[in-house]
Coordinates of C-alpha atoms in Angstrom, one line a residue:
X1 CA 97.6 75.3 58.9
X2 CA 95.5 78.1 60.4
X3 CA 92.9 75.7 61.9
X4 CA 95.8 74.0 63.5
X5 CA 97.3 76.9 65.0
X6 CA 94.1 78.1 66.4
X7 CA 93.4 74.6 67.9
X8 CA 97.1 75.1 69.6
X9 CA 95.9 78.3 70.9
X10 CA 92.8 77.1 72.4
X11 CA 94.1 74.2 74.3
X12 CA 97.0 76.5 75.9
X13 CA 94.4 78.7 77.0
X14 CA 92.2 76.0 78.5
X15 CA 95.5 74.6 80.2
X16 CA 96.2 78.0 81.4
X17 CA 92.8 78.8 82.8
X18 CA 92.5 75.2 84.0
X19 CA 96.0 75.9 85.6
X20 CA 95.0 79.3 87.6
X21 CA 91.7 77.5 89.0
X22 CA 93.8 74.7 90.2
X23 CA 96.3 77.3 91.8
X24 CA 93.3 79.1 93.5
X25 CA 92.1 76.0 95.6
X26 CA 94.8 77.3 98.0
X27 CA 95.6 80.5 97.6
X28 CA 98.7 82.1 99.1
X29 CA 97.0 85.5 100.1
X30 CA 93.5 85.9 101.2
X31 CA 91.1 88.2 99.1
X32 CA 91.6 91.6 100.9
X33 CA 89.0 93.2 103.2
X34 CA 90.3 96.2 104.9
X35 CA 88.8 97.8 107.9
X36 CA 89.6 100.9 109.6
X37 CA 91.0 100.8 113.3
X38 CA 90.5 103.9 115.5
X39 CA 91.5 103.4 119.0
X40 CA 93.2 105.9 121.9
X41 CA 96.5 105.3 123.7
X42 CA 96.5 105.2 127.3
X43 CA 97.1 109.1 127.6
X44 CA 94.3 109.5 125.2
X45 CA 96.1 110.4 121.9
X46 CA 94.3 108.8 119.1
X47 CA 95.5 105.7 117.2
X48 CA 94.1 105.2 113.5
X49 CA 95.0 102.8 110.7
X50 CA 93.7 100.0 108.5
X51 CA 93.9 96.0 108.7
X52 CA 93.3 93.3 106.1
X53 CA 90.5 91.3 108.3
X54 CA 90.4 88.9 105.8
X55 CA 93.5 87.1 107.9
X56 CA 91.2 86.6 110.7
X57 CA 90.3 83.3 109.3
X58 CA 93.2 82.8 107.0
X59 CA 94.2 79.2 107.0
X60 CA 97.8 79.1 106.3
X61 CA 99.0 81.0 109.4
X62 CA 101.7 78.4 110.4
X63 CA 103.2 78.8 106.8
X64 CA 104.4 82.1 108.0
X65 CA 105.8 82.2 111.1
X66 CA 107.5 85.3 111.2
X67 CA 106.1 88.7 112.4
X68 CA 107.4 91.8 110.9
X69 CA 106.9 95.1 112.3
X70 CA 108.4 98.2 111.1
X71 CA 108.0 101.6 113.2
X72 CA 108.8 104.3 110.6
X73 CA 109.5 107.8 112.5
X74 CA 107.5 110.5 111.2
X75 CA 108.8 114.0 110.9
X76 CA 108.2 115.8 114.2
X77 CA 107.2 119.0 112.0
X78 CA 104.8 117.6 110.2
X79 CA 103.0 115.9 112.8
X80 CA 99.9 117.3 114.9
X81 CA 100.2 117.4 118.9
X82 CA 98.4 114.4 119.1
X83 CA 100.8 112.6 117.2
X84 CA 99.0 112.1 114.1
X85 CA 100.6 113.0 110.9
X86 CA 99.8 115.9 108.6
X87 CA 98.6 114.9 105.2
X88 CA 102.1 115.7 103.3
X89 CA 104.0 113.3 105.9
X90 CA 101.3 110.5 105.5
X91 CA 102.6 110.6 101.9
X92 CA 106.1 110.5 102.8
X93 CA 105.6 107.5 105.0
X94 CA 103.0 105.4 103.0
X95 CA 105.5 105.8 100.2
X96 CA 108.3 104.4 102.3
X97 CA 106.0 101.6 103.8
X98 CA 105.1 100.7 100.2
X99 CA 108.8 100.7 98.8
X100 CA 109.8 98.8 101.8
X101 CA 106.7 95.9 101.5
X102 CA 107.2 95.6 97.8
X103 CA 110.8 95.4 98.0
X104 CA 110.7 92.7 100.9
X105 CA 107.9 91.0 99.0
X106 CA 110.4 90.4 96.2
X107 CA 112.6 88.3 98.4
X108 CA 110.1 86.6 100.4
X109 CA 106.4 85.9 100.9
X110 CA 104.8 88.9 102.5
X111 CA 101.4 89.0 103.9
X112 CA 100.7 92.3 104.8
X113 CA 98.4 92.8 107.5
X114 CA 98.1 96.7 108.1
X115 CA 99.6 99.9 109.6
X116 CA 98.8 102.0 112.4
X117 CA 99.6 105.9 113.0
X118 CA 100.2 106.5 116.6
X119 CA 102.3 108.7 118.8
X120 CA 104.4 110.0 116.1
X121 CA 105.1 106.8 114.1
X122 CA 103.8 104.5 111.2
X123 CA 104.1 100.9 112.6
X124 CA 103.7 98.2 109.9
X125 CA 102.7 94.7 110.4
X126 CA 103.3 91.6 108.3
X127 CA 104.1 88.1 108.2
X128 CA 107.0 86.5 106.6
X129 CA 108.2 82.8 105.5
X130 CA 111.9 83.6 105.4
X131 CA 113.3 86.3 108.2
X132 CA 117.1 85.6 107.1
X133 CA 116.0 87.3 103.6
X134 CA 113.7 89.9 104.9
X135 CA 116.5 90.9 107.5
X136 CA 119.3 91.2 105.0
X137 CA 117.3 93.6 102.8
X138 CA 116.2 95.6 106.0
X139 CA 119.7 95.5 107.3
X140 CA 121.1 97.5 103.5
X141 CA 117.8 99.8 103.7
X142 CA 118.4 101.1 107.4
X143 CA 121.8 102.4 106.5
X144 CA 121.0 103.7 102.9
X145 CA 121.6 107.3 102.6
X146 CA 118.6 107.8 100.2
X147 CA 116.0 106.7 103.0
X148 CA 113.3 109.8 103.4
X149 CA 112.4 108.7 107.2
X150 CA 114.2 106.9 109.9
X151 CA 113.0 103.2 110.8
X152 CA 113.5 100.3 112.6
X153 CA 112.2 96.8 112.6
X154 CA 111.6 93.5 114.2
X155 CA 111.2 90.2 113.0
X156 CA 110.5 87.8 115.6
X157 CA 108.7 84.0 115.8
X158 CA 104.7 84.2 116.1
X159 CA 103.5 80.9 115.1
X160 CA 100.1 82.2 116.2
X161 CA 99.9 85.7 115.0
X162 CA 99.3 86.8 118.3
X163 CA 100.9 90.2 117.6
X164 CA 97.9 91.0 115.1
X165 CA 95.4 89.1 117.1
X166 CA 93.9 91.9 118.8
X167 CA 93.6 93.9 115.3
X168 CA 91.9 91.0 113.8
X169 CA 88.6 90.9 116.3

């Protein structure tokens, strides 16, 4: 009896391992490979952020044709003269970004491309497959009284991922 149970466990583990390997032949998400981006706005103020450059050669872009951009307004007294946030504001903005992307990721497949701090905003870039569900969540969240910072968002069709192409060079 014990030998029979052990055999069943071994078979189940092998099936689990083989099943996982089969699923990885066409992964939904590429391995993460983040790079820092630094640039300047036309007026000379800095832009800084991070982007997952693994999406440069991602073969499943057409399956996620909806660009989601979220603009989080930074608290003005927590921003330096050059428009970049103080460390305390980075913490608040990043937590809100994580909350938004994690919650959206529960209702749609969300490909997080990266974020950029510039001109008193944190701009978040992602691609999704179901814009209606993301919009429904974001509409509720923009009106929620417990949101730490105001934010806006835009969802638009971008089959070629042109919105983020400059970041993925």
